[in-house]
Structures are given as structure tokens and as C-alpha cells.
PDB file of C-alpha atoms in Angstrom:
ATOM      1  CA  THR A   1       4.545   7.936  18.734  1.00 67.00           C
ATOM      2  CA  GLN A   2       4.902   6.098  15.428  1.00 73.00           C
ATOM      3  CA  LYS A   3       4.202   7.778  12.180  1.00 79.00           C
ATOM      4  CA  LEU A   4       2.917   5.727   9.260  1.00 83.00           C
ATOM      5  CA  ALA A   5       2.438   6.525   5.578  1.00 90.00           C
ATOM      6  CA  ILE A   6      -1.254   6.386   4.513  1.00 89.00           C
ATOM      7  CA  PHE A   7      -2.084   4.540   1.306  1.00 90.00           C
ATOM      8  CA  PRO A   8      -6.111   5.278   0.838  1.00 87.00           C
ATOM      9  CA  LEU A   9      -8.011   2.751  -1.508  1.00 85.00           C
ATOM     10  CA  GLN A  10     -11.626   2.233  -2.141  1.00 83.00           C
ATOM     11  CA  LEU A  11     -11.690  -0.813  -0.277  1.00 81.00           C
ATOM     12  CA  VAL A  12     -11.217  -2.536   3.175  1.00 82.00           C
ATOM     13  CA  VAL A  13      -8.468  -4.641   4.377  1.00 87.00           C
ATOM     14  CA  PHE A  14      -8.800  -7.076   6.804  1.00 86.00           C
ATOM     15  CA  PRO A  15      -6.293  -8.529   9.206  1.00 84.00           C
ATOM     16  CA  GLY A  16      -4.413 -11.236   7.931  1.00 87.00           C
ATOM     17  CA  GLU A  17      -5.739 -10.729   4.410  1.00 90.00           C
ATOM     18  CA  ASN A  18      -3.306 -11.277   1.441  1.00 91.00           C
ATOM     19  CA  LEU A  19      -3.603  -8.271  -0.924  1.00 90.00           C
ATOM     20  CA  ASN A  20      -2.147  -7.896  -4.528  1.00 94.00           C
ATOM     21  CA  LEU A  21      -1.775  -4.378  -5.525  1.00 95.00           C
ATOM     22  CA  HIS A  22      -0.633  -2.911  -8.939  1.00 97.00           C
ATOM     23  CA  ILE A  23       1.177   0.300  -8.057  1.00 96.00           C
ATOM     24  CA  PHE A  24       1.061   3.156 -10.802  1.00 96.00           C
ATOM     25  CA  GLU A  25       0.817   6.528  -8.873  1.00 96.00           C
ATOM     26  CA  PRO A  26       4.543   8.325  -8.394  1.00 95.00           C
ATOM     27  CA  ARG A  27       4.035   9.161  -4.689  1.00 94.00           C
ATOM     28  CA  TYR A  28       2.930   5.292  -4.032  1.00 94.00           C
ATOM     29  CA  CYS A  29       5.632   4.108  -6.332  1.00 95.00           C
ATOM     30  CA  GLN A  30       7.929   6.031  -3.870  1.00 94.00           C
ATOM     31  CA  LEU A  31       5.909   4.350  -0.861  1.00 94.00           C
ATOM     32  CA  VAL A  32       6.760   0.875  -2.292  1.00 94.00           C
ATOM     33  CA  LYS A  33      10.468   1.764  -2.608  1.00 94.00           C
ATOM     34  CA  ASP A  34      10.565   3.145   1.151  1.00 93.00           C
ATOM     35  CA  ALA A  35       8.950   0.051   2.333  1.00 94.00           C
ATOM     36  CA  GLU A  36      11.362  -2.230   0.282  1.00 94.00           C
ATOM     37  CA  GLU A  37      14.359  -0.538   1.258  1.00 94.00           C
ATOM     38  CA  ASN A  38      13.480   0.511   4.875  1.00 92.00           C
ATOM     39  CA  GLY A  39      11.196  -2.288   6.117  1.00 90.00           C
ATOM     40  CA  ILE A  40       8.530   0.618   7.022  1.00 92.00           C
ATOM     41  CA  THR A  41       4.900  -0.507   7.047  1.00 93.00           C
ATOM     42  CA  PHE A  42       2.008   1.783   6.164  1.00 93.00           C
ATOM     43  CA  CYS A  43      -1.472   1.884   6.783  1.00 92.00           C
ATOM     44  CA  VAL A  44      -4.777   1.517   4.616  1.00 91.00           C
ATOM     45  CA  PRO A  45      -7.674   3.586   5.986  1.00 91.00           C
ATOM     46  CA  THR A  46     -11.046   2.396   5.534  1.00 85.00           C
ATOM     47  CA  VAL A  47     -12.987   4.206   2.597  1.00 83.00           C
ATOM     48  CA  ILE A  48     -16.482   3.483   2.377  1.00 83.00           C
ATOM     49  CA  ASN A  49     -18.749   5.464  -0.089  1.00 85.00           C
ATOM     50  CA  GLY A  50     -16.194   7.964  -0.622  1.00 83.00           C
ATOM     51  CA  GLY A  51     -15.524   8.608   2.975  1.00 87.00           C
ATOM     52  CA  LEU A  52     -12.484   7.981   5.174  1.00 86.00           C
ATOM     53  CA  LEU A  53     -13.409   6.403   8.446  1.00 87.00           C
ATOM     54  CA  PRO A  54     -11.202   6.602  11.248  1.00 87.00           C
ATOM     55  CA  ILE A  55     -10.213   2.998  11.235  1.00 87.00           C
ATOM     56  CA  VAL A  56      -6.880   1.651   9.533  1.00 88.00           C
ATOM     57  CA  THR A  57      -5.178  -1.525   8.757  1.00 90.00           C
ATOM     58  CA  GLU A  58      -1.211  -1.733   8.958  1.00 91.00           C
ATOM     59  CA  VAL A  59       0.133  -3.525   6.420  1.00 92.00           C
ATOM     60  CA  ARG A  60       3.577  -4.550   5.404  1.00 93.00           C
ATOM     61  CA  LEU A  61       5.163  -5.138   1.916  1.00 95.00           C
ATOM     62  CA  ILE A  62       5.716  -8.977   1.642  1.00 95.00           C
ATOM     63  CA  GLU A  63       7.094  -9.016  -2.080  1.00 95.00           C
ATOM     64  CA  VAL A  64       7.318  -6.879  -5.324  1.00 96.00           C
ATOM     65  CA  ALA A  65       6.323  -9.486  -7.769  1.00 97.00           C
ATOM     66  CA  ASN A  66       7.002  -7.410 -11.091  1.00 97.00           C
ATOM     67  CA  ARG A  67       8.617  -4.380 -12.015  1.00 96.00           C
ATOM     68  CA  TYR A  68       7.702  -2.398 -15.301  1.00 96.00           C
ATOM     69  CA  PRO A  69      10.017  -0.171 -17.140  1.00 96.00           C
ATOM     70  CA  SER A  70       7.699   2.866 -16.406  1.00 94.00           C
ATOM     71  CA  GLY A  71       8.420   2.447 -12.499  1.00 92.00           C
ATOM     72  CA  GLU A  72       4.930   0.743 -12.123  1.00 96.00           C
ATOM     73  CA  THR A  73       5.035  -2.542  -9.864  1.00 97.00           C
ATOM     74  CA  ASP A  74       2.724  -5.621  -8.630  1.00 97.00           C
ATOM     75  CA  ILE A  75       3.194  -6.044  -5.154  1.00 96.00           C
ATOM     76  CA  LYS A  76       1.997  -8.528  -2.550  1.00 95.00           C
TER      77      LYS A  76
END
């Protein structure tokens, strides 16, 4: 059994899609740090009309494009 971190967003991530995100919440900044340092993947569940569906896309961090003094990041 594999455990995956969950990063809920108000969007659907399709397999093979490239996604650019600005990360600013501390818990997700920590998730990005863990992904960068440990190579972990995480999942983005499908959220439609505020409801969480039992469908997720496993994603991996490709690049931290920008780092801000506040701890925020732009990732790919």
C-alpha cells in the first residue's frame, strides 16, 4: 500500500497535462519541499462544484520555477 499526499484544487488535472501553480499556503509549501527533497509524488483529487470525487491524478514535481522570500513558490 502506498500513501500519497493530497493537494485538493478546484480543477481537474488530466493525465499528461502540464500544470503551473503558485504555492502559498504553509501546508502546501511543506508538500512542495517534501516532493523536492524526497522525490515523492502527490495526488490532486477531482473537485467539481465544491464536491470531492473519488477520482485522483497522481502528479510529480518537475521544477520549482520561482522562490519568494515569503516561502511561496511557483512550481511546474
